Structures are given as C-alpha cells and as structure tokens.
Coordinates of C-alpha atoms and ligand atoms in Angstrom, one line a residue:
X1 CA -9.2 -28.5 8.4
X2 CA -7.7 -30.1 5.6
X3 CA -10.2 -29.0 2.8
X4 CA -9.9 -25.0 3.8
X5 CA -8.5 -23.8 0.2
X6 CA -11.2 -26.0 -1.6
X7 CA -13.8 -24.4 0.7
X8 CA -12.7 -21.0 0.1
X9 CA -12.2 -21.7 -3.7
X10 CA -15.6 -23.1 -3.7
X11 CA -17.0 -20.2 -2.0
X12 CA -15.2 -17.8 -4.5
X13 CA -16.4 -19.4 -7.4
X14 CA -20.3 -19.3 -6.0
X15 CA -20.3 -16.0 -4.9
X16 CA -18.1 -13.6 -6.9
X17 CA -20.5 -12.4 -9.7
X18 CA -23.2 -11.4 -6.3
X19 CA -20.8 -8.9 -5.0
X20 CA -22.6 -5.0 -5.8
X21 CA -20.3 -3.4 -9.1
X22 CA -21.4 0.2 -7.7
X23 CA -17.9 0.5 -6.5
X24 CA -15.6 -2.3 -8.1
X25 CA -12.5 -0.3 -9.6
X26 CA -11.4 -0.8 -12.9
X27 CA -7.5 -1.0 -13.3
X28 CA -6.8 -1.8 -9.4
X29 CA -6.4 -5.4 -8.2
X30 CA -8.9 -6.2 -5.1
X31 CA -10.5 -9.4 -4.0
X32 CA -12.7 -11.4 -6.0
X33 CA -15.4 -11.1 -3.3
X34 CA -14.5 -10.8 0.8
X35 CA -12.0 -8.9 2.1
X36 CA -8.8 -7.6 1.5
X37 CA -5.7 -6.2 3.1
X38 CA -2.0 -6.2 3.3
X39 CA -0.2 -7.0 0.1
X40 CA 1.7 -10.4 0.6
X41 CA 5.2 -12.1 -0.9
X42 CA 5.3 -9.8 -4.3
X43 CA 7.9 -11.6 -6.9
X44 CA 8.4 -11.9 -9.9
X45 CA 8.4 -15.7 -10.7
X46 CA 8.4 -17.6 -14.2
X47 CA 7.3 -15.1 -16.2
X48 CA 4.7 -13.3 -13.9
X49 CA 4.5 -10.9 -11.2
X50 CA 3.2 -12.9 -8.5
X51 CA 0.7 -10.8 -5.7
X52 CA -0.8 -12.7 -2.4
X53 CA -2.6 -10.8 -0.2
X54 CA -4.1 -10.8 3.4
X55 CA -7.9 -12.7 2.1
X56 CA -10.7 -13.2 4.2
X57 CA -13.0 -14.7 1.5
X58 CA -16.8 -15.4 3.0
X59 CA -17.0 -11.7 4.2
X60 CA -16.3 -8.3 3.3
X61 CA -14.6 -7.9 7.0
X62 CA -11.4 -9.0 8.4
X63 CA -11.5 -12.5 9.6
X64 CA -9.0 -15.4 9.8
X65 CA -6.4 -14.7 7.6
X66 CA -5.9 -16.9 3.9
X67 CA -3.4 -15.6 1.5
X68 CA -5.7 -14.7 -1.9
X69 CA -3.6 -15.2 -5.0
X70 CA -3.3 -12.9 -8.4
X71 CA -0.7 -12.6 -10.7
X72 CA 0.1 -10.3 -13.9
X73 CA 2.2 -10.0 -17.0
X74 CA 2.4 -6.0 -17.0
X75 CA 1.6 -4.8 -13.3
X76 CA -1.5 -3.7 -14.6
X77 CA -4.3 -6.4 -15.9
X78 CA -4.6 -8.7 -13.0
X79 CA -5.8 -12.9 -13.2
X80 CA -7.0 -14.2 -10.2
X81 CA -5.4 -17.6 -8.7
X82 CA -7.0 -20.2 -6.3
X83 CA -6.5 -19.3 -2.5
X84 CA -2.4 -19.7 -1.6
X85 CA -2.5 -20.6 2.1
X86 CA -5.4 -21.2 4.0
X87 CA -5.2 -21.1 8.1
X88 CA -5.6 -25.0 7.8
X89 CA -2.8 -26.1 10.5
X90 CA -3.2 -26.4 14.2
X91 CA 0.1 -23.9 14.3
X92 CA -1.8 -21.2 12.3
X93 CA -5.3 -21.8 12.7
X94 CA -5.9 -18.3 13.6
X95 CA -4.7 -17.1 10.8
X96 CA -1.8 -17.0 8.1
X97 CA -0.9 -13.4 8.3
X98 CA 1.7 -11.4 6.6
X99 CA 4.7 -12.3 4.5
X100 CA 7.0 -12.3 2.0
X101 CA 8.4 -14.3 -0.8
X102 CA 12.5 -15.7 -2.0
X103 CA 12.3 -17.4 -5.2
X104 CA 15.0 -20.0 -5.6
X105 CA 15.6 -21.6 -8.7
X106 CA 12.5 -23.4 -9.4
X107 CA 10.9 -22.6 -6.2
X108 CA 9.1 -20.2 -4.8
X109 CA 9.4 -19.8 -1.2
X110 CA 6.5 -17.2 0.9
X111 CA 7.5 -16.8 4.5
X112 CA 4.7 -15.8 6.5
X113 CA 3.7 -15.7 10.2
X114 CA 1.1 -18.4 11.6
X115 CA -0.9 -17.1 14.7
X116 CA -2.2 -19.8 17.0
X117 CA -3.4 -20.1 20.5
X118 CA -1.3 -21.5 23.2
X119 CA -3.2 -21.8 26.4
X120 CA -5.4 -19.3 25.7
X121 CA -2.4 -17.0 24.6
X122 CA -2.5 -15.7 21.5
X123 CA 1.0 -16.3 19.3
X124 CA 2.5 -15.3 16.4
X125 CA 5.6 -17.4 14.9
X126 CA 7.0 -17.7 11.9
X127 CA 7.1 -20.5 9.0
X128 CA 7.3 -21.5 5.7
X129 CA 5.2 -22.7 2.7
X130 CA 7.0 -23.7 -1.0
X131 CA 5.7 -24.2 -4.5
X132 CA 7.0 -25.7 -7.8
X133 CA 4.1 -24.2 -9.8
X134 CA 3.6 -20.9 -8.3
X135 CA 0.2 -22.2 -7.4
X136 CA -0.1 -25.0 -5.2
X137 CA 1.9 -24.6 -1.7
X138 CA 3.0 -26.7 0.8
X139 CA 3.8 -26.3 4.3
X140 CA 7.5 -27.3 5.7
X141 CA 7.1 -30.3 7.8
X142 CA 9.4 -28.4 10.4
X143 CA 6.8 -25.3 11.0
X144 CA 6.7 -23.1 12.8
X145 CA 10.3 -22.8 11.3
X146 CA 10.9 -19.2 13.8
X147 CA 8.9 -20.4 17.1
X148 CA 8.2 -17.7 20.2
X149 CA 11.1 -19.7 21.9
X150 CA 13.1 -18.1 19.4
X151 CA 12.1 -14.4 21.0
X152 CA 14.1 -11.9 23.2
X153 CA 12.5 -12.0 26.7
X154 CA 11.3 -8.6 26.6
X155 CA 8.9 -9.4 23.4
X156 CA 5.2 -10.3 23.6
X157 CA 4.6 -13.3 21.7
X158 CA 1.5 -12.2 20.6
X159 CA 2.7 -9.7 18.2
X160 CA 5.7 -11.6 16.3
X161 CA 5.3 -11.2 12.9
X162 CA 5.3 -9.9 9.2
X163 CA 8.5 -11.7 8.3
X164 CA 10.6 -10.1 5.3
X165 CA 13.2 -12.5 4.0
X166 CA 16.3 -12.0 2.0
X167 CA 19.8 -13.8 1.1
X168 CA 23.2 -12.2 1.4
X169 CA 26.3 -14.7 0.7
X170 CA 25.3 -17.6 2.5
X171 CA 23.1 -16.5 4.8
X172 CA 19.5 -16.3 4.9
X173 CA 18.4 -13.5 6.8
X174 CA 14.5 -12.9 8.7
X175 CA 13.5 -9.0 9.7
X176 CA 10.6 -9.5 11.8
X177 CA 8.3 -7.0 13.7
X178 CA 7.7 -7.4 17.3
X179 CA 5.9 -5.5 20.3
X180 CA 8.1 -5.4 23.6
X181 CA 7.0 -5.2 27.0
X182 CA 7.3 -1.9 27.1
X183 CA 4.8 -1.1 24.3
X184 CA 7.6 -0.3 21.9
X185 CA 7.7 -1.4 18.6
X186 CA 10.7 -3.2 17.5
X187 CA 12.4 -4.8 13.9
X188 CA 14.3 -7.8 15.3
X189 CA 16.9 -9.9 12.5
X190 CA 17.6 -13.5 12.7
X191 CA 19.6 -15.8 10.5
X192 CA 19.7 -19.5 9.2
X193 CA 22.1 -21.6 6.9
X194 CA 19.1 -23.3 5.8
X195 CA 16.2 -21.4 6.0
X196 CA 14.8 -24.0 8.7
X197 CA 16.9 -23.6 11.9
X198 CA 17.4 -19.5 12.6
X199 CA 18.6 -17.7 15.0
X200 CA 18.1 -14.7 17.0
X201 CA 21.3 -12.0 15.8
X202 CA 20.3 -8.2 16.7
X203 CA 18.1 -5.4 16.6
X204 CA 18.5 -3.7 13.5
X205 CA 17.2 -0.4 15.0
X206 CA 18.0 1.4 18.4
X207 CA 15.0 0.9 20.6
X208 CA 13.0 4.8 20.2
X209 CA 10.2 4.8 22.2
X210 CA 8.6 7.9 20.3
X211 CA 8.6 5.4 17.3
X212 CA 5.5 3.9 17.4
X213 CA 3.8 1.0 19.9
X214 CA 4.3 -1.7 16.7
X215 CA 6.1 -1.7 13.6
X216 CA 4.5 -3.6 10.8
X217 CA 5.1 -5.3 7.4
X218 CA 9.2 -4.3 7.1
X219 CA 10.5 -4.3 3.6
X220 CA 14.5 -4.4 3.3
X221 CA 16.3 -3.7 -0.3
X222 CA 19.0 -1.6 -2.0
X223 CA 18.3 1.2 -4.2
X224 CA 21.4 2.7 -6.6
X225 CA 24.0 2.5 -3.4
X226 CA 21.9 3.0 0.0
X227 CA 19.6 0.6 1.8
X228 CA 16.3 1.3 2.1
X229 CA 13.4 0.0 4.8
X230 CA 10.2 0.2 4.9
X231 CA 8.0 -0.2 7.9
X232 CA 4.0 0.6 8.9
X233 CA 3.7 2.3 12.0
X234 CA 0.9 2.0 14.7
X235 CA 0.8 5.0 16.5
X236 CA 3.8 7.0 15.6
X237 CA 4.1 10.2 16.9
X238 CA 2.5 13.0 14.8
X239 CA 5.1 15.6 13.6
X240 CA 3.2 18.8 12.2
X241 CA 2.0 17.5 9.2
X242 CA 2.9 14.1 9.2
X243 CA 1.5 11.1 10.6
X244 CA -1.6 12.2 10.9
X245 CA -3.4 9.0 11.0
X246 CA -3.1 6.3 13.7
X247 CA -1.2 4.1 11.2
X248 CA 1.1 6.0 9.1
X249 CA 3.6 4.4 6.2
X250 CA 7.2 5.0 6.6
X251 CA 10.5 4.4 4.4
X252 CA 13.8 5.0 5.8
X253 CA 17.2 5.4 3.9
X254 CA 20.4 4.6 4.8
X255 CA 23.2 2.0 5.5
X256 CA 23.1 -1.5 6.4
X257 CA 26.5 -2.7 8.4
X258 CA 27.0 -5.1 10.5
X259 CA 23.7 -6.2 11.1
X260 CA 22.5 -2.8 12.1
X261 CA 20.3 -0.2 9.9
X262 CA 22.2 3.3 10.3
X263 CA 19.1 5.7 9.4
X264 CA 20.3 9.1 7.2
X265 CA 16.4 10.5 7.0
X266 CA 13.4 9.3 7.0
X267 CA 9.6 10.2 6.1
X268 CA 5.9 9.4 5.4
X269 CA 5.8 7.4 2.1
X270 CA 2.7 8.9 1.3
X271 CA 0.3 11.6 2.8
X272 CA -2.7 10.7 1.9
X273 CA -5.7 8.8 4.1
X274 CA -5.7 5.6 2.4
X275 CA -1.8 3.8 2.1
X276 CA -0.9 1.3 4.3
X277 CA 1.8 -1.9 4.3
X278 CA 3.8 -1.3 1.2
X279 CA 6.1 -3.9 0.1
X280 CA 8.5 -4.1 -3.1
X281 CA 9.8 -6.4 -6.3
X282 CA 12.0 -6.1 -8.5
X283 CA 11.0 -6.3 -12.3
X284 CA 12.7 -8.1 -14.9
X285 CA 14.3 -4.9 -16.3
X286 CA 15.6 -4.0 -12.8
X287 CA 12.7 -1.2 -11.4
X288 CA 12.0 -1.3 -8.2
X289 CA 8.0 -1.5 -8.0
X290 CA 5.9 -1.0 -5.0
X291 CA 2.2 -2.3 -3.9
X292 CA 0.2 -1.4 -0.7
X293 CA -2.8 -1.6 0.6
X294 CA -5.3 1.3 -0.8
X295 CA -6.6 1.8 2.5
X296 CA -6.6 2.9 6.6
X297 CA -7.2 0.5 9.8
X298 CA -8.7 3.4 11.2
X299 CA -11.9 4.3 8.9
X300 CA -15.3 2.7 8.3
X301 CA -15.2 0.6 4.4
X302 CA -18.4 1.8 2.7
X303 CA -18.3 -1.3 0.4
X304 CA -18.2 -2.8 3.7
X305 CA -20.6 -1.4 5.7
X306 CA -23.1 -1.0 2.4
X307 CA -23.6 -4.7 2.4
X308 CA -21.8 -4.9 -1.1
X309 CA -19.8 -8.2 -0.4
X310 CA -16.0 -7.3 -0.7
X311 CA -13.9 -4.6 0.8
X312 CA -10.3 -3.4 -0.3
X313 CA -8.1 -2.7 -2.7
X314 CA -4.5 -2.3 -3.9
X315 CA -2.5 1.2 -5.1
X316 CA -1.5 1.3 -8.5
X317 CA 2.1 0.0 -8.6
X318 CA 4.5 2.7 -8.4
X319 CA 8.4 2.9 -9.3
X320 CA 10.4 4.2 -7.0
X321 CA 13.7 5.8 -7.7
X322 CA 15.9 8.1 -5.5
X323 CA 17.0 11.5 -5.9
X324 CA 20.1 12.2 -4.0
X325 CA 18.2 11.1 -0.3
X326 CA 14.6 12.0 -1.8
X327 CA 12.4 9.3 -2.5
X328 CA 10.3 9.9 -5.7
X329 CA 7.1 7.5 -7.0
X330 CA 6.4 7.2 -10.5
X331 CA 3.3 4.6 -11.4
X332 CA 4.0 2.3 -13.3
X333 CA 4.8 3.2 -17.1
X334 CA 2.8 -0.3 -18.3
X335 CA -0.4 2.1 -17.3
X336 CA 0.4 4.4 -20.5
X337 CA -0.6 1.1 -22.6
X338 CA -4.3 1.8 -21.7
X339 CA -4.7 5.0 -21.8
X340 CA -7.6 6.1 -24.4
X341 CA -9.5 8.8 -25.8
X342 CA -7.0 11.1 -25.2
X343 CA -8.2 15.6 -24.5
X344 CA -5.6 18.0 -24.4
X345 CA -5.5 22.2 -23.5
X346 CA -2.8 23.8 -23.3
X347 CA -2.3 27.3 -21.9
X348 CA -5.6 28.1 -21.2
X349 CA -6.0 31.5 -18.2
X350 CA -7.9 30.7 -15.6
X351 CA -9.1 33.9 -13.1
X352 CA -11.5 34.5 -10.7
X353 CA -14.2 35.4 -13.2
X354 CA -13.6 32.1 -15.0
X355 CA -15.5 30.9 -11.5
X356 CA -15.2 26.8 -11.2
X357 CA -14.6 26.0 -14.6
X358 CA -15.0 22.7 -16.3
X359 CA -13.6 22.4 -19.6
X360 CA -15.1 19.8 -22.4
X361 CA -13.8 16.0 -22.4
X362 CA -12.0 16.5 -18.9
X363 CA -13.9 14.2 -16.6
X364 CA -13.6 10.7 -16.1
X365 CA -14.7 7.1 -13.5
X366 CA -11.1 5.7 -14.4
X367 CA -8.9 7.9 -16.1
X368 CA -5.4 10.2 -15.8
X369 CA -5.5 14.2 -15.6
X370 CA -1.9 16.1 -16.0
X371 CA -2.2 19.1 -15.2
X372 CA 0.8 21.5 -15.1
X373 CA -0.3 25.4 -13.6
X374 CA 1.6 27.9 -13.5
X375 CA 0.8 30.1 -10.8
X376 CA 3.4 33.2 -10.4
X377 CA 0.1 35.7 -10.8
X378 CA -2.1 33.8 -8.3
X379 CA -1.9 33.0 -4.2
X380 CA -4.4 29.7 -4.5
X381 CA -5.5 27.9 -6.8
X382 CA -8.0 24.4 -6.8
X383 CA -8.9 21.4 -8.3
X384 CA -12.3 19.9 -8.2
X385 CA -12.3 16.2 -8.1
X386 CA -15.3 14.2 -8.7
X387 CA -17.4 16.8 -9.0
X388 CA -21.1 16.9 -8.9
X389 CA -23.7 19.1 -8.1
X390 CA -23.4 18.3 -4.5
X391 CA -20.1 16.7 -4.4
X392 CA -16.8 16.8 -4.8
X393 CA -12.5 16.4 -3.6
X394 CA -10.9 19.5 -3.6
X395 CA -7.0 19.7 -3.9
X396 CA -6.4 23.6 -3.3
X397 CA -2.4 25.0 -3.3
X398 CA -2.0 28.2 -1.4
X399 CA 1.0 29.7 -2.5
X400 CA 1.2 32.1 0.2
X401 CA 1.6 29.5 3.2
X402 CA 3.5 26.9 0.5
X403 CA 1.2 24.3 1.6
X404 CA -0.8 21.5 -0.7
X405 CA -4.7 20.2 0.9
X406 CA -6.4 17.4 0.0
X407 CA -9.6 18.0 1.2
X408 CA -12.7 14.9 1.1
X409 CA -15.2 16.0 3.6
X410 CA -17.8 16.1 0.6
X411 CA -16.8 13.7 -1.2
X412 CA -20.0 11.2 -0.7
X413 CA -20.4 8.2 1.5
X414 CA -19.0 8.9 5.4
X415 CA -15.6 7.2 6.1
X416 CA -16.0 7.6 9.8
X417 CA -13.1 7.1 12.2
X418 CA -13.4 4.4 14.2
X419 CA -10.9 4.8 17.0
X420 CA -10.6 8.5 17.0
X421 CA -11.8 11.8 15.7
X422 CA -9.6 12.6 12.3
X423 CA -9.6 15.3 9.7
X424 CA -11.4 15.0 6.5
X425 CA -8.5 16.8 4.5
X426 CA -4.7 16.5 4.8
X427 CA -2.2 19.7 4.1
X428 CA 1.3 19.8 4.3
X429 CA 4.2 21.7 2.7
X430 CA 5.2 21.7 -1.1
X431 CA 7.4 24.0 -3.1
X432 CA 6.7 25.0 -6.7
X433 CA 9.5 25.0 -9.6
X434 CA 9.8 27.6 -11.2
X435 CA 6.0 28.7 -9.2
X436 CA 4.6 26.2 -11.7
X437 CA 2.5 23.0 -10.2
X438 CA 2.8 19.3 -11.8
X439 CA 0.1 17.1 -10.6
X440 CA -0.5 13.4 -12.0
X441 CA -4.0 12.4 -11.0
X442 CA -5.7 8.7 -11.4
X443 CA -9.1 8.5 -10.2
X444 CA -10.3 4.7 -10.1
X445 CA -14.4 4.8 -9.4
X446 CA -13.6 4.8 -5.6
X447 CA -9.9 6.6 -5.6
X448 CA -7.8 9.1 -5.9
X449 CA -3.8 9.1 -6.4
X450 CA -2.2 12.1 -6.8
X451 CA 1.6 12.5 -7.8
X452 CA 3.2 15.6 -6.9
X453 CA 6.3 17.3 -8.3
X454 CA 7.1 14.4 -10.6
X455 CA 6.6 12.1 -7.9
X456 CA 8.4 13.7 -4.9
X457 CA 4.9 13.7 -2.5
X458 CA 2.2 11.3 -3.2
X459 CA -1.7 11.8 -1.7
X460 CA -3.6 8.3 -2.3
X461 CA -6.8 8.1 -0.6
X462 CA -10.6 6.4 -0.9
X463 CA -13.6 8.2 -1.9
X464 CA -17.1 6.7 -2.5
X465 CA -18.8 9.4 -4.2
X466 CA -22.6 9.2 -4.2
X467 CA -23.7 10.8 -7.2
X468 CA -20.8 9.7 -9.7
X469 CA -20.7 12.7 -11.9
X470 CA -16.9 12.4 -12.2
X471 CA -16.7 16.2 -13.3
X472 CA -13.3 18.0 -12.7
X473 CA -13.2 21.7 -12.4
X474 CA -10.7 24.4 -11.9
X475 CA -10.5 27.7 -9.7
X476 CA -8.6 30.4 -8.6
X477 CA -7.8 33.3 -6.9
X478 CA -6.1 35.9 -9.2
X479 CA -4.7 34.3 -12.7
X480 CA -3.9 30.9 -13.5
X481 CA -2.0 30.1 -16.8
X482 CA -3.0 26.2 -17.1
X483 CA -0.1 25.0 -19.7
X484 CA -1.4 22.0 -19.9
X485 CA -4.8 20.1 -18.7
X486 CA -4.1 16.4 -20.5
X487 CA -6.6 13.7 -19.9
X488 CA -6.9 9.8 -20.8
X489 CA -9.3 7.3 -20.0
X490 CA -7.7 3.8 -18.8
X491 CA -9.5 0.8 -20.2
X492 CA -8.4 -2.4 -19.8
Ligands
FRU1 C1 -0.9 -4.9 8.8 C2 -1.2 -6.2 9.6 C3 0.0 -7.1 9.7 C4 -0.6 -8.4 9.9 C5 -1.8 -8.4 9.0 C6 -3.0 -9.2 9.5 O1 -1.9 -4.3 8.2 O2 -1.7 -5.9 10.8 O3 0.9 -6.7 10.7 O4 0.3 -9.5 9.5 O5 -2.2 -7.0 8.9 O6 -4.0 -9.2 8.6

C-alpha cells in the first residue's frame, strides 16, 4: 500500500495529455485527469494558496478517495502538485475523504476523515496528516487521532466525517458532521490541548429533524463581528424556491457562545444546479475567499459518461463580504488581470421588434458579460446564453411576478437526474434597484456563473453545450434600455 501516491503520480503523468479537451475549462481548476470533488484544506501557506481536493485519479468517476494537490499565487492561474494523501493506511483504506487545513508556524496541518472497514462496518474517523514543505505529508503515528469510540451513542459510525479545524486561545477545536440514529443530520464539536487526544464537548446546533438526513463539509469563521457556518445538506427540506436539489449549500450567520452556534438567518448560498461543499481562506490582505465544487451529486457528468477521462471542476473563487445580515459574493478581483479584448455598448433600446438580438464582439467560450438593464418600460426581459442555432441558456426576469429563471433545458448534452426527477431551470425571487438589473456573467466552456445584484444571489451551474457557438443575445417584451452590455475575454 505503501507506493499509492507514486502510483497515482505515475498514472497522472501517463495519462493526462489523453484526457478529451472538448470540454476542459480554461480559468477553473479541475483534475489533471480522473475525478474530482469536494474542495479540501484551502490555506494560504508560504506564499501560495494551497487547494486539495477529493481525487480519484485512474477514472473519471468517484472511487477511493486521494487528496489531488494545486496551488496558486493569485486565486486564478492554477499549478498542479503530486497527489497529498493517498488511502494507503489500513485505517483509511477506503478512502481519505474530506478535510481541512491549520497552518502552524512552519507547518501545515490537513485534518481529514479516514474511512475504513471494521468487521464488515463501514467507519469514518478522524486523523491527521503534517507537512514541512507544503508537499510531502505524513500521517500522525497516533491516527485515527478522533476514533468512533469518540462518538455520542446515538451516531452511526459510518457517517463521521468532514472535520473543520480551528484554534481559539488554547484550545483546538474539531466541528464534525455526523448521521444519528434517527436519520438526522448533526454538527458535533470536540476539543484537544494537543490536537492528538480530543474530546467529545457539545452539539453546536439543536437537533431539527426538518434539517436534512446529513450535514456535510462544515466551515466555521468570523466575518466583520458575527460567526458564520457553512454546511452542505442532503435532503433538506425544500422551501418554495429553495433547495431544490437533493443536496443544497447552506451558510448560516450568527453567534458562537459557549460552544453553541445561536443561528440569526440563514439561506441557500447559491441557487443554481451546480454548487456543492464550499469551504473558505483567508488571503493575505484579509478577504475572505471561497471555493466549491462546480457541480451536483444528483446529475449525470457528460465528461463522465462521454468517455472523456476526467470529471469536475471548481467555482471561480468568490469574496464574500456581509451586508448588514446579507451575504454578498464578489469573484475574485485577481480575474480582472486577464481580462482581454475588451467590447462595450452602452444605452442601446432593446424592444420587441429588435426580436433576439446579438450585438457585434458580445460572445465568448471563456469570457465576462456586465450587463446592467434597465427595465421600468418592460415586464420581461431575457438573456440568451450560449447560443446557437439550436441551443442555448436562457436567464429571463419577469418583472411582473419579481422572479429571476435560469432556464438549461436546451442547453446541449442531457444532465439527467439520477435519483429523482428535477427541473431543468431554477426561479426564485429578486428585486430590482431602481427597476434596473445588474448581472455579472462568466461563462467557462462548460459553465455558467451568474452574480446578481452586485453579488446578493448567485446561479452557478454546468452546461455542455453541443454546438459551441457561444453567441449571447437579448430579448424583450416592451422596451429595454441596456446601459451597458460590457464584455472581456479571460486568457490566462
Ligand atoms: C461531500 C462528501 C463529503 C465526503 C466526500 C467524499 O461531497 O460526501 O461529505 O467527505 O464527499 O468524497
């Protein structure tokens, strides 16, 4: 078992320049080839942002679980690194599943949850892996440092996991995820002196059977003077327009006393298809930056299914900052250092005779569309996103009902459910200011991200279009006054 990282490394080296480009994105970080998921132990660490993620490298399907390694000076331009942790150790031979990291001085610490088989039981524990070098990691001698012994009685030992690690005073503290007999998903704390002996200390959130059978991949920091968490939910309880999809991403904001999170509101992080186990660093100039996984449990993975050797991706990193208890996203301002070829209009009037209208130098396989519209003389009014002939995204506001649709039923290759029947669009509620709509749009070959109101909503989701015309167009219904229509390409 030994030789795992030198066999996935190996493997890597042989096979990434076979995987099929058709759909490789251009300014987003996924796998070199093989398989990708959650976004693991993001730091900032001697000079780089440091990103592991959930790696399966000899297929473009989930499998045992590695940690894959990149890092990056700017958020942006992404270097791959040699495999991090590789399921190489009879306590996490299943799998080295999610974690995160604690730098300490010199070292950088990722906490992460080992899932082994204990007569014939599957369990998930905790333990520990450190690095001088950011690249090489070993495994504590004392793993699994947070064993199932260490568990409530009402907890399945099979889903223990996705440990988020932080430091206040003296005290190293653990938020883990759990499942309890009951079906319930639960965030359990612990504590050490050491960060080798823990502790069981409390619930951090009153047991709410209506929210969701598992909680995954917790994230736990302050933003200006409130605490914030993050969690991914399985099966959380649809609300209207919100979590629509089996697995829905959640942030929560608050106070943290005592040992207990004290939740003021809370909401879907994003409302798109395709957004799944954020997690946060901090930057060397103090932003708060988050990563997630660019796509759903729930769907089919083209890239996947198309034979084209690798599946997955990561969002573009987004800032977020709060506004009073709102929580806004910004991406990341480093992406303005690529932007090319720059085509502005500006107050242009768009009306129903203008039909779908595509204006000169505004299309683009990776690039950024602002578009600001002011709509006081119109109830609806569209974009078309990667438009073709015979395909394309629409993103319609109807001013009438107050409600934004993403809509990606013909937006090429199916993305089939695979546990149960789901929409092909999303709606929900937005207001205008001022009846004026600000969109921010990047389009990456096989994604759209869409920021909303300066960042209050955000709508990330995959598309694999077929024809790869990359048009946009515009339509209404009564007058449109587009004050601005600004495009860049990204190029790296
Ligand atoms: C979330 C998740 C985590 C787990 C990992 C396994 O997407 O299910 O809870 O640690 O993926 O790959």
């Amino acid at each position: 078992m030994a030789d795992l990282i030198n066999k996935g490394n190996q493997y890597i080296k042989e096979n990434a320049d076979k995987v099929n480009p058709e759909y490789r994105l251009t300014y987003h970080l996924m796998p070199p080839v093989g398989w990708m998921n959650d976004p693991n132990g993001f730091c900032y660490y001697k000079g780089e942002y440091h990103l592991f993620y959930q790696h399966y490298p000899y297929e473009a399907k989930w499998n045992t679980m590695h940690w894959g390694h990149a890092v990056t000076e700017d958020l942006i331009k992404w270097k791959d690194l040699e495999i991090a942790l590789a399921p190489d150790k009879e306590y996490d031979k299943e799998g080295c599943f999610s974690g995160t990291a604690l730098i300490e001085e010199e070292r950088l610490n990722l906490f992460y949850t080992c899932v082994n088989k204990r007569k014939g039981e599957y369990a998930q524990e905790q333990a520990l892996a450190y690095s001088e070098d950011g690249i090489h990691f070993v495994k504590h001698k004392n793993n699994p440092i947070i064993p199932s012994s260490l568990l409530p009685d009402d907890i399945y030992t099979g889903d223990f996991r996705d440990p988020k690690i932080f430091k206040e005073g003296d005290t190293y503290y653990c938020i883990t995820v759990a499942k309890d007999k009951e079906d319930t998903g639960r965030a359990l704390l612990y504590q050490s002196k050491d960060k080798i002996n823990w502790s069981f200390v409390s619930d951090i959130l009153p047991k709410n059977k209506d929210f969701g059978t598992m909680l995954e991949c917790p994230d736990y920091f302050k933003l200006d003077e409130k605490a914030v968490l993050f969690f991914s939910v399985i099966d959380l309880k649809k609300d209207g327009y919100r979590f629509i999809n089996r697995q829905s991403p959640v942030y929560m904001i608050g106070s943290y006393k005592e040992h207990f999170f004290d939740c003021e509101i809370w909401d879907e992080i994003d409302m798109g298809f395709d957004f799944y186990a954020h997690q946060t660093t901090l930057t060397k100039d103090g932003r708060r930056i988050m990563t997630a996984w660019m796509q759903a449990w729930d769907e089919a993975m083209p890239t996947s299914y198309l034979g084209h050797g690798w599946a997955g991706a990561m969002i573009l990193p987004r800032e977020i900052i709060l506004k009073g208890n709102l929580l806004y996203q910004q991406p990341v301002r480093e992406i303005k250092n690529y932007r090319q070829n720059g085509q502005t209009y500006q107050n242009l009037l768009l009306n129903e005779k203008s039909g779908i209208l595509s204006l000169e130098g505004i299309y683009g396989k990776s690039m950024e569309l602002n578009v600001i519209a002011d709509m006081k003389q119109s109830d609806s009014f569209t974009i078309h996103l990667m438009k073709t002939e015979e395909e394309e995204c629409l993103l319609t506001y109807n001013k009438k009902k107050g409600i934004i649709r993403f809509d990606r039923e013909h937006g090429g290759e199916k993305i089939e459910s695979v546990h149960f029947e789901k929409p092909s669009y999303r709606e929900f509620p937005l207001e205008l200011e001022n009846n004026k709509l600000k969109l921010q749009i990047f389009i990456d070959t096989c994604s759209i991200e869409i920021f909303l109101q300066d960042g209050l909503r955000t709508i990330t989701s995959v598309v694999y279009p077929k024809k790869k015309g990359y048009g946009v167009a515009f339509s209404c219904e009564g007058g449109v006054v587009l004050e601005q229509v600004e495009k860049w390409d990204i190029k790296l």
